[in-house]
Short mmCIF file of C-alpha atoms and ligand atoms in Angstrom, two decimals:
data_model
loop_
_atom_site.label_atom_id
_atom_site.label_comp_id
_atom_site.label_asym_id
_atom_site.label_seq_id
_atom_site.Cartn_x
_atom_site.Cartn_y
_atom_site.Cartn_z
CA ILE A 891 -68.68 -20.20 73.75
CA GLU A 892 -70.05 -23.04 75.86
CA ARG A 893 -67.66 -25.41 77.64
CA ILE A 894 -68.58 -29.06 77.04
CA THR A 895 -67.98 -31.40 79.84
CA ALA A 896 -65.19 -34.01 78.96
CA PRO A 897 -66.93 -37.46 78.02
CA ASP A 898 -66.19 -40.78 79.81
CA MET A 899 -63.84 -41.90 77.25
CA VAL A 900 -61.48 -39.86 74.77
CA TYR A 901 -59.63 -41.19 71.83
CA ILE A 902 -56.60 -39.13 71.15
CA PRO A 903 -54.50 -39.70 68.04
CA LEU A 904 -50.63 -39.74 68.01
CA LEU A 905 -50.92 -37.96 64.61
CA GLN A 906 -52.70 -34.76 64.78
CA HIS A 907 -50.05 -32.66 62.86
CA ALA A 908 -48.16 -32.21 59.65
CA GLY A 909 -45.16 -34.75 60.11
CA ALA A 910 -44.21 -37.84 61.79
CA THR A 911 -46.61 -39.79 64.08
CA CYS A 912 -45.59 -39.44 67.68
CA GLU A 913 -44.52 -42.51 69.65
CA PRO A 914 -46.80 -43.39 72.64
CA VAL A 915 -45.20 -42.85 76.12
CA VAL A 916 -47.92 -44.43 77.98
CA LYS A 917 -49.53 -47.83 77.85
CA ALA A 918 -52.59 -49.70 78.95
CA GLY A 919 -53.15 -49.29 82.73
CA ASP A 920 -50.95 -46.17 83.13
CA LYS A 921 -52.65 -43.25 85.31
CA VAL A 922 -52.54 -39.97 83.37
CA LYS A 923 -53.46 -36.42 84.27
CA VAL A 924 -54.71 -33.38 82.12
CA GLY A 925 -51.85 -31.99 80.21
CA GLN A 926 -49.58 -35.00 80.56
CA LYS A 927 -47.59 -35.84 77.58
CA ILE A 928 -48.66 -39.05 75.96
CA GLY A 929 -46.87 -39.00 72.66
CA ASP A 930 -43.42 -37.92 71.94
CA SER A 931 -41.22 -37.64 68.94
CA LYS A 932 -37.87 -36.88 68.02
CA ALA A 933 -38.59 -36.35 64.28
CA ALA A 934 -37.72 -32.95 62.67
CA VAL A 935 -41.27 -32.28 62.06
CA SER A 936 -43.77 -33.39 64.57
CA ALA A 937 -45.88 -31.98 67.60
CA PHE A 938 -46.25 -33.63 71.12
CA VAL A 939 -49.63 -34.99 72.03
CA HIS A 940 -51.11 -34.61 75.48
CA SER A 941 -53.94 -36.09 77.76
CA SER A 942 -57.11 -33.91 77.69
CA VAL A 943 -58.62 -35.80 80.84
CA SER A 944 -57.45 -37.37 84.00
CA GLY A 945 -58.10 -41.02 84.43
CA GLU A 946 -56.55 -44.46 83.08
CA VAL A 947 -55.06 -45.59 79.69
CA ILE A 948 -57.47 -48.34 78.33
CA ALA A 949 -55.58 -49.18 75.19
CA VAL A 950 -52.80 -47.77 72.68
CA GLU A 951 -54.45 -49.01 69.31
CA GLN A 952 -54.99 -48.23 65.84
CA ARG A 953 -58.22 -46.49 65.19
CA ILE A 954 -60.05 -44.49 62.66
CA HIS A 955 -58.83 -40.88 62.03
CA PRO A 956 -61.29 -37.97 60.77
CA LEU A 957 -58.94 -36.61 57.99
CA LEU A 958 -56.58 -39.73 56.96
CA PRO A 959 -57.76 -42.78 54.94
CA PHE A 960 -55.78 -44.99 57.24
CA HIS A 961 -55.88 -46.02 61.15
CA VAL A 962 -53.65 -44.29 63.37
CA ASN A 963 -52.29 -45.19 66.79
CA THR A 964 -54.45 -43.60 69.34
CA VAL A 965 -54.48 -43.54 73.14
CA VAL A 966 -57.84 -44.49 74.58
CA ILE A 967 -58.26 -43.02 77.89
CA LYS A 968 -61.18 -43.69 80.43
CA ASN A 969 -61.97 -40.15 82.17
CA ASN A 970 -62.12 -40.31 85.97
CA LYS A 971 -63.74 -36.88 86.14
CA GLN A 972 -61.36 -35.67 88.78
CA ASP A 973 -59.77 -33.10 86.20
CA GLU A 974 -56.34 -33.72 88.06
CA GLN A 975 -53.73 -31.42 86.41
CA ASP A 976 -50.28 -32.71 85.56
CA LEU A 977 -47.49 -31.40 87.50
CA SER A 978 -45.90 -30.07 84.26
CA VAL A 979 -48.44 -27.64 83.72
CA CYS A 980 -47.23 -24.45 85.17
CA ALA A 981 -46.64 -20.90 83.85
CA LYS A 982 -43.66 -20.50 81.86
CA GLY A 983 -43.63 -16.73 82.11
CA THR A 984 -45.21 -13.52 80.73
CA LEU A 985 -44.89 -11.50 77.68
CA SER A 986 -42.24 -9.19 79.51
CA SER A 987 -40.31 -11.72 81.31
CA ILE A 988 -40.20 -14.74 78.90
CA THR A 989 -37.41 -14.85 76.33
CA LYS A 990 -37.65 -15.70 72.47
CA GLU A 991 -36.23 -19.03 73.18
CA ASN A 992 -38.47 -19.95 76.04
CA ILE A 993 -41.63 -18.75 74.14
CA ILE A 994 -40.65 -21.23 71.20
CA SER A 995 -39.81 -24.17 73.84
CA ALA A 996 -43.28 -23.63 75.65
CA ILE A 997 -44.98 -23.68 72.36
CA LYS A 998 -42.97 -26.86 71.16
CA GLU A 999 -43.74 -28.58 74.64
CA ALA A 1000 -47.48 -27.78 74.34
CA GLY A 1001 -47.89 -29.43 71.12
CA VAL A 1002 -49.39 -26.21 69.57
CA VAL A 1003 -50.20 -26.61 65.91
CA GLY A 1004 -51.94 -24.58 63.17
CA MET A 1005 -55.42 -24.84 64.26
CA GLY A 1006 -57.04 -23.67 60.98
CA GLY A 1007 -56.95 -27.06 59.38
CA ALA A 1008 -53.28 -27.23 58.30
CA GLN A 1009 -51.79 -28.45 61.71
CA PHE A 1010 -48.29 -27.51 60.89
CA PRO A 1011 -46.45 -27.47 64.12
CA THR A 1012 -46.04 -23.69 65.34
CA HIS A 1013 -42.68 -24.10 66.90
CA ILE A 1014 -40.98 -25.04 63.44
CA LYS A 1015 -42.72 -21.94 61.64
CA LEU A 1016 -41.13 -19.73 64.31
CA SER A 1017 -37.74 -21.42 64.05
CA SER A 1018 -37.35 -20.40 60.16
CA SER A 1019 -34.14 -18.84 59.23
CA LYS A 1020 -35.97 -16.81 56.41
CA PRO A 1021 -36.29 -13.08 57.15
CA ILE A 1022 -39.54 -12.22 58.66
CA ASP A 1023 -40.91 -8.83 59.22
CA THR A 1024 -44.74 -9.37 59.95
CA VAL A 1025 -46.81 -11.65 62.05
CA LEU A 1026 -50.25 -11.87 60.48
CA LEU A 1027 -53.03 -13.31 62.46
CA ASN A 1028 -55.97 -14.32 60.29
CA GLY A 1029 -59.32 -13.56 61.79
CA CYS A 1030 -61.12 -14.23 58.57
CA GLU A 1031 -63.11 -17.58 58.95
CA CYS A 1032 -61.94 -20.08 56.26
CA GLU A 1033 -65.53 -21.14 55.62
CA PRO A 1034 -68.95 -19.40 55.67
CA LEU A 1035 -70.57 -21.40 58.33
CA LEU A 1036 -67.54 -21.43 60.83
CA ASN A 1037 -67.40 -18.74 63.64
CA ALA A 1038 -65.35 -20.15 66.39
CA ASP A 1039 -62.40 -17.62 65.81
CA TYR A 1040 -65.03 -14.67 65.71
CA ARG A 1041 -66.24 -15.86 69.03
CA LEU A 1042 -62.75 -16.07 70.44
CA MET A 1043 -61.96 -12.51 69.23
CA LEU A 1044 -65.07 -11.39 70.88
CA GLU A 1045 -64.89 -13.25 74.19
CA ARG A 1046 -61.11 -13.43 74.72
CA PRO A 1047 -59.63 -10.32 72.80
CA GLU A 1048 -56.77 -9.89 75.36
CA THR A 1049 -55.65 -13.53 75.27
CA VAL A 1050 -55.62 -13.27 71.49
CA ILE A 1051 -53.59 -9.99 71.41
CA THR A 1052 -51.20 -11.43 73.92
CA GLY A 1053 -50.70 -14.73 71.80
CA LEU A 1054 -50.03 -12.47 68.83
CA LYS A 1055 -47.40 -10.44 70.92
CA LEU A 1056 -45.90 -13.76 72.05
CA LEU A 1057 -45.52 -14.77 68.27
CA MET A 1058 -44.20 -11.45 67.34
CA LYS A 1059 -41.41 -11.77 70.28
CA ALA A 1060 -40.62 -15.38 69.36
CA SER A 1061 -40.10 -14.60 65.83
CA ASP A 1062 -38.29 -10.98 66.50
CA VAL A 1063 -40.91 -9.11 64.70
CA ALA A 1064 -41.90 -5.62 65.33
CA LYS A 1065 -45.12 -5.54 63.28
CA GLY A 1066 -48.33 -7.56 64.22
CA ILE A 1067 -51.54 -7.37 62.14
CA ILE A 1068 -54.95 -9.04 62.83
CA ALA A 1069 -56.97 -9.04 59.81
CA VAL A 1070 -60.96 -9.17 60.22
CA GLU A 1071 -63.59 -9.34 57.93
CA ASP A 1072 -65.76 -6.39 57.57
CA ASN A 1073 -68.88 -8.28 58.56
CA LYS A 1074 -67.50 -8.58 61.95
CA PRO A 1075 -67.65 -4.70 63.17
CA ASP A 1076 -67.93 -5.79 66.81
CA ALA A 1077 -64.69 -7.93 66.80
CA ILE A 1078 -62.90 -5.05 64.86
CA GLU A 1079 -64.03 -2.63 67.65
CA ILE A 1080 -63.01 -4.47 70.50
CA LEU A 1081 -59.82 -5.60 69.13
CA LYS A 1082 -59.08 -2.01 68.24
CA ALA A 1083 -59.91 -0.99 71.94
CA LYS A 1084 -57.79 -3.68 73.66
CA SER A 1085 -54.77 -2.68 71.31
CA ALA A 1086 -55.26 1.08 71.60
CA GLY A 1087 -51.78 2.57 72.28
CA ASP A 1088 -49.97 -0.22 71.13
CA SER A 1089 -48.24 0.96 67.82
CA SER A 1090 -46.95 -2.64 67.01
CA ILE A 1091 -50.36 -4.00 66.30
CA GLU A 1092 -52.65 -3.11 63.61
CA ILE A 1093 -56.26 -4.23 63.28
CA VAL A 1094 -56.96 -4.44 59.43
CA THR A 1095 -60.52 -4.80 58.03
CA VAL A 1096 -60.77 -6.85 54.78
CA LYS A 1097 -63.76 -7.44 52.83
CA THR A 1098 -65.76 -10.46 53.33
CA LYS A 1099 -65.13 -12.60 50.48
CA TYR A 1100 -64.96 -16.42 50.51
CA PRO A 1101 -62.13 -17.75 50.39
CA GLU A 1102 -60.42 -14.79 52.02
CA GLY A 1103 -59.26 -16.61 54.67
CA ALA A 1104 -56.90 -18.56 52.42
CA GLU A 1105 -53.31 -17.33 53.38
CA ARG A 1106 -52.06 -16.45 50.05
CA MET A 1107 -55.23 -14.31 49.45
CA LEU A 1108 -55.01 -12.65 52.90
CA ILE A 1109 -51.33 -11.66 52.41
CA LYS A 1110 -51.98 -10.20 48.95
CA ARG A 1111 -54.88 -8.29 50.31
CA VAL A 1112 -53.36 -7.03 53.55
CA LEU A 1113 -49.48 -6.67 52.50
CA GLY A 1114 -49.76 -6.44 48.79
CA ARG A 1115 -47.19 -9.22 48.49
CA GLU A 1116 -47.56 -12.23 46.19
CA VAL A 1117 -46.69 -15.61 47.46
CA PRO A 1118 -45.30 -17.73 44.63
CA LEU A 1119 -47.31 -20.66 43.47
CA GLY A 1120 -45.90 -23.72 45.63
CA GLY A 1121 -44.27 -21.18 48.03
CA LEU A 1122 -44.94 -20.31 51.70
CA PRO A 1123 -45.94 -17.06 53.43
CA LEU A 1124 -42.47 -17.30 54.91
CA ASP A 1125 -41.06 -16.65 51.19
CA VAL A 1126 -42.39 -13.14 51.47
CA GLY A 1127 -41.42 -12.55 55.11
CA VAL A 1128 -44.67 -13.26 56.85
CA ILE A 1129 -45.88 -15.72 59.44
CA VAL A 1130 -49.38 -16.32 59.57
CA ASN A 1131 -51.34 -18.12 62.15
CA ASN A 1132 -55.02 -18.20 62.99
CA ILE A 1133 -57.02 -16.85 66.22
CA SER A 1134 -57.30 -20.25 67.84
CA THR A 1135 -53.35 -20.71 67.59
CA ALA A 1136 -52.74 -17.42 69.10
CA GLN A 1137 -54.94 -18.33 71.95
CA ALA A 1138 -53.09 -21.80 72.35
CA VAL A 1139 -49.92 -19.81 72.25
CA TYR A 1140 -51.08 -17.60 75.12
CA GLU A 1141 -52.08 -20.56 77.12
CA ALA A 1142 -48.94 -22.49 76.39
CA VAL A 1143 -46.99 -19.60 78.11
CA TYR A 1144 -49.17 -18.20 80.72
CA SER A 1145 -50.97 -21.38 82.24
CA GLY A 1146 -48.31 -23.99 80.65
CA MET A 1147 -51.55 -25.89 79.49
CA PRO A 1148 -50.76 -27.97 76.31
CA LEU A 1149 -53.23 -27.97 73.46
CA VAL A 1150 -55.82 -30.37 74.83
CA LYS A 1151 -58.94 -28.50 74.16
CA ARG A 1152 -60.10 -26.29 71.41
CA VAL A 1153 -63.13 -24.13 70.29
CA LEU A 1154 -65.10 -25.56 67.50
CA THR A 1155 -68.43 -24.41 65.65
CA VAL A 1156 -71.10 -26.94 65.32
CA ALA A 1157 -73.55 -25.69 62.66
CA GLY A 1158 -75.76 -26.67 59.80
CA ASN A 1159 -79.60 -27.40 59.11
CA GLY A 1160 -79.24 -30.78 60.66
CA VAL A 1161 -77.89 -29.34 64.25
CA THR A 1162 -80.58 -28.33 66.85
CA LEU A 1163 -78.26 -26.49 69.12
CA GLN A 1164 -75.80 -24.80 66.71
CA GLY A 1165 -73.08 -22.80 68.49
CA ASN A 1166 -69.37 -22.55 69.56
CA TYR A 1167 -68.20 -25.10 71.91
CA GLU A 1168 -65.11 -25.69 73.80
CA VAL A 1169 -64.23 -29.37 73.40
CA PRO A 1170 -61.58 -31.78 74.69
CA VAL A 1171 -59.22 -33.11 72.10
CA GLY A 1172 -60.16 -36.82 71.71
CA MET A 1173 -63.88 -36.41 72.14
CA LEU A 1174 -65.95 -38.55 69.80
CA VAL A 1175 -68.23 -36.80 67.16
CA SER A 1176 -70.96 -39.38 68.23
CA ASP A 1177 -70.81 -37.96 71.93
CA ILE A 1178 -71.02 -34.26 70.45
CA ILE A 1179 -73.98 -35.42 68.28
CA LYS A 1180 -75.86 -36.32 71.36
CA ILE A 1181 -75.17 -33.11 73.19
CA CYS A 1182 -75.94 -30.91 70.23
CA GLY A 1183 -79.12 -32.69 69.00
CA ILE A 1184 -77.59 -33.38 65.64
CA VAL A 1185 -80.09 -35.13 63.01
CA ILE A 1186 -78.50 -37.39 60.53
CA SER A 1187 -81.07 -39.17 58.36
CA GLY A 1188 -80.44 -40.37 54.81
CA ASN A 1189 -80.07 -37.18 52.97
CA PHE A 1190 -77.91 -35.49 55.64
CA GLU A 1191 -74.16 -35.22 55.50
CA LEU A 1192 -71.95 -34.58 58.35
CA LYS A 1193 -68.45 -33.12 57.69
CA MET A 1194 -65.53 -32.20 60.09
CA GLY A 1195 -64.17 -28.81 59.21
CA GLY A 1196 -66.51 -26.51 57.00
CA ALA A 1197 -69.35 -27.46 54.50
CA ILE A 1198 -66.99 -26.87 51.53
CA MET A 1199 -63.55 -27.97 52.38
CA GLY A 1200 -64.38 -30.23 55.16
CA PHE A 1201 -64.12 -33.96 55.18
CA THR A 1202 -67.32 -36.14 55.09
CA GLN A 1203 -67.54 -38.64 57.97
CA ASN A 1204 -69.29 -41.84 57.40
CA ASN A 1205 -68.44 -43.35 60.95
CA TYR A 1206 -69.29 -40.60 63.73
CA ASP A 1207 -66.83 -42.52 66.28
CA VAL A 1208 -64.02 -40.35 64.96
CA PRO A 1209 -62.29 -38.02 67.61
CA VAL A 1210 -61.91 -34.08 67.63
CA ILE A 1211 -58.48 -33.37 66.82
CA LYS A 1212 -56.37 -30.00 67.33
CA GLY A 1213 -57.19 -28.83 63.94
CA THR A 1214 -61.08 -29.60 63.97
CA SER A 1215 -62.36 -26.12 63.29
CA GLY A 1216 -66.06 -27.27 63.12
CA ILE A 1217 -68.62 -30.08 62.57
CA VAL A 1218 -71.24 -29.25 59.92
CA VAL A 1219 -74.35 -31.19 59.37
CA PHE A 1220 -76.47 -30.23 56.36
CA GLN A 1221 -78.93 -31.67 53.68
CA LYS A 1222 -77.12 -32.82 50.50
CA LYS A 1223 -77.79 -30.92 47.44
CA ASP A 1224 -80.68 -32.60 45.40
CA ASP A 1225 -79.53 -32.29 41.82
CA LEU A 1226 -76.05 -33.55 41.46
CA THR A 1227 -76.10 -34.77 37.94
CA GLU A 1228 -72.97 -33.90 36.05
CA GLU A 1229 -73.16 -32.56 32.58
CA PRO A 1230 -70.30 -32.32 29.98
CA CYS A 1231 -68.15 -29.08 30.44
CA ILE A 1232 -69.54 -26.28 28.05
CA LYS A 1233 -66.13 -24.42 28.58
CA CYS A 1234 -67.87 -21.28 29.74
CA GLY A 1235 -64.69 -20.23 31.88
CA ARG A 1236 -66.67 -19.36 34.80
CA CYS A 1237 -64.57 -21.71 36.98
CA VAL A 1238 -61.29 -19.87 35.69
CA ASN A 1239 -62.69 -16.38 36.56
CA VAL A 1240 -63.32 -17.53 40.20
CA CYS A 1241 -60.36 -19.64 40.98
CA PRO A 1242 -58.45 -17.67 43.71
CA MET A 1243 -55.30 -19.74 43.05
CA GLU A 1244 -55.29 -18.70 39.31
CA LEU A 1245 -55.78 -22.32 38.18
CA LYS A 1246 -57.89 -23.80 35.20
CA PRO A 1247 -60.13 -25.93 36.98
CA HIS A 1248 -61.93 -27.18 33.70
CA LYS A 1249 -58.62 -28.49 32.23
CA LEU A 1250 -57.55 -30.04 35.68
CA VAL A 1251 -61.24 -31.92 35.44
CA PHE A 1252 -60.37 -33.20 32.15
CA TYR A 1253 -56.82 -34.35 32.95
CA ALA A 1254 -58.21 -36.16 36.01
CA LYS A 1255 -60.94 -38.13 33.82
CA ALA A 1256 -57.79 -39.08 31.77
CA GLU A 1257 -55.93 -40.04 34.56
CA ASN A 1258 -53.05 -37.95 33.36
CA TRP A 1259 -51.45 -37.27 36.67
CA ASP A 1260 -48.34 -35.72 35.33
CA LYS A 1261 -50.30 -33.20 33.49
CA MET A 1262 -52.49 -32.51 36.55
CA GLU A 1263 -49.33 -31.89 38.59
CA LYS A 1264 -47.65 -29.69 36.21
CA THR A 1265 -50.68 -27.47 35.84
CA GLY A 1266 -51.00 -26.87 39.48
CA VAL A 1267 -53.45 -29.11 41.00
CA MET A 1268 -51.26 -29.48 44.32
CA ASN A 1269 -51.91 -25.71 44.66
CA CYS A 1270 -55.54 -26.15 44.80
CA ILE A 1271 -56.98 -25.11 48.19
CA GLU A 1272 -60.04 -26.97 47.74
CA CYS A 1273 -62.18 -23.91 48.36
CA GLY A 1274 -64.96 -25.21 45.99
CA CYS A 1275 -65.56 -21.57 44.24
CA CYS A 1276 -65.32 -23.43 40.74
CA GLU A 1277 -67.72 -26.29 41.70
CA ASP A 1278 -70.20 -23.60 43.25
CA ILE A 1279 -70.42 -21.66 39.92
CA CYS A 1280 -69.71 -24.64 37.47
CA SER A 1281 -72.59 -24.54 34.77
CA SER A 1282 -72.03 -28.27 34.35
CA LYS A 1283 -72.35 -29.20 37.87
CA SER A 1284 -69.05 -30.79 37.92
CA HIS A 1285 -67.71 -32.49 41.32
CA MET A 1286 -64.60 -30.71 41.16
CA VAL A 1287 -63.35 -30.46 44.76
CA SER A 1288 -63.85 -34.44 45.33
CA ILE A 1289 -61.93 -35.02 41.96
CA PHE A 1290 -59.22 -32.37 42.98
CA LYS A 1291 -58.86 -34.21 46.53
CA LYS A 1292 -58.79 -37.63 45.20
CA SER A 1293 -56.22 -36.58 42.48
CA LYS A 1294 -53.99 -34.92 44.89
CA LYS A 1295 -54.20 -38.19 47.00
CA ILE A 1296 -53.08 -40.24 43.95
CA ILE A 1297 -50.26 -37.87 43.11
CA ARG A 1298 -48.87 -37.99 46.63
CA GLU A 1299 -49.15 -41.82 46.74
CA ARG A 1300 -47.28 -42.03 43.35
CA LYS A 1301 -44.26 -40.50 44.92
CA LYS A 1302 -44.04 -42.87 47.83
S1 LIG B 1624 -61.15 -25.56 44.48
FE1 LIG B 1624 -61.36 -24.86 42.26
S2 LIG B 1624 -61.54 -22.66 42.77
FE2 LIG B 1624 -60.75 -23.41 44.60
S3 LIG B 1624 -58.50 -23.44 44.35
FE3 LIG B 1624 -59.21 -25.57 43.76
S4 LIG B 1624 -59.51 -25.18 41.53
FE4 LIG B 1624 -59.44 -23.09 42.23
S1 LIG B 1625 -67.46 -23.79 34.97
FE1 LIG B 1625 -67.78 -25.90 34.46
S2 LIG B 1625 -68.76 -25.90 32.53
FE2 LIG B 1625 -67.65 -23.91 32.78
S3 LIG B 1625 -65.52 -24.27 32.10
FE3 LIG B 1625 -65.42 -24.61 34.29
S4 LIG B 1625 -65.73 -26.69 34.37
FE4 LIG B 1625 -66.59 -26.16 32.12
#
């Protein structure tokens, strides 16, 4: 993992999580420090936002967002390169000294969210009233090109394990599991060595099979429990977090540093310096492009997230946010001419969510949104397995993404 020096300017959106947008608590001209809260919210579901650099607020303005189709209130900060830390950043305790309530409070104050993409506020997951017996750390990368979590397991195994133990204590759970794919034997070995003698932690090896990283599949494989379609892991007594989130939980308690930086993978055949980089939240993709020697000519595509489930970016002045697990740049496929469905059923056989993708495509083309919803499009995890195998080269993932957006908008 290579640390990237914070750039001259950062652009920190006040919405980087599931739930309500934060209200800014700073204005243009204010001086800020690393870890200082800049976005607050009293909403039931939200996550605080903090500055990743020290310097001066230049503006609070509406700007483009890497995941959302609309502009989002964003705090623009000029970095003074002094790296001054806010006074609020201090250790909140240790695994043995801190209470369950104070772990949840530290996580909330640090603005920790699920860092695998969903960005659900972690403190809310931990405050569920449902009976929970297992915390499952997802050590499977959600996409083939991404390996930031793998590097964290290898390079910071103690912080990952302590983060898991803090999550277990916060949710009153005696059992913690880290699930790692069998193509990462070195990570399995180091995690086993570091957790040896601790009977509350189990390191479980799972077969490397995309999309094993999807929560529902992982729970079924590791615990043999079936999350109902439309349900949550909490419904079957499990809290799932990813490796980066466990590391952020560790920081929230042991240093008190909020979630202001993250490790992400920069990969693909359009990248000269591929690797895993620790990047401040709010750094623009255009700045990362310069550092990593990314080439984007006409037939290359840049996505934030992975190559399959990621979001294509046409404007590179978008910031890295808490949930950005990767930036991938690759050549577009040449032959994308779609042909009529031949009803071969291959898409049905591979769908991990047990959907009928060919039928969903049919309903989408007929703009029959009610039928699409009834047949489960909202459960589609956009893994791309159906598209990959489709005999007619149907562009299913983009069809399902657009359909889900339309269905959500119809409900507003
Ligand atoms: S992208 Fe296709 S295979 Fe993956 S969950 Fe959605 S419908 Fe199923
Ligand atoms: S894989 Fe493609 S061609 Fe085959 S049934 Fe599914 S949509 Fe139709």
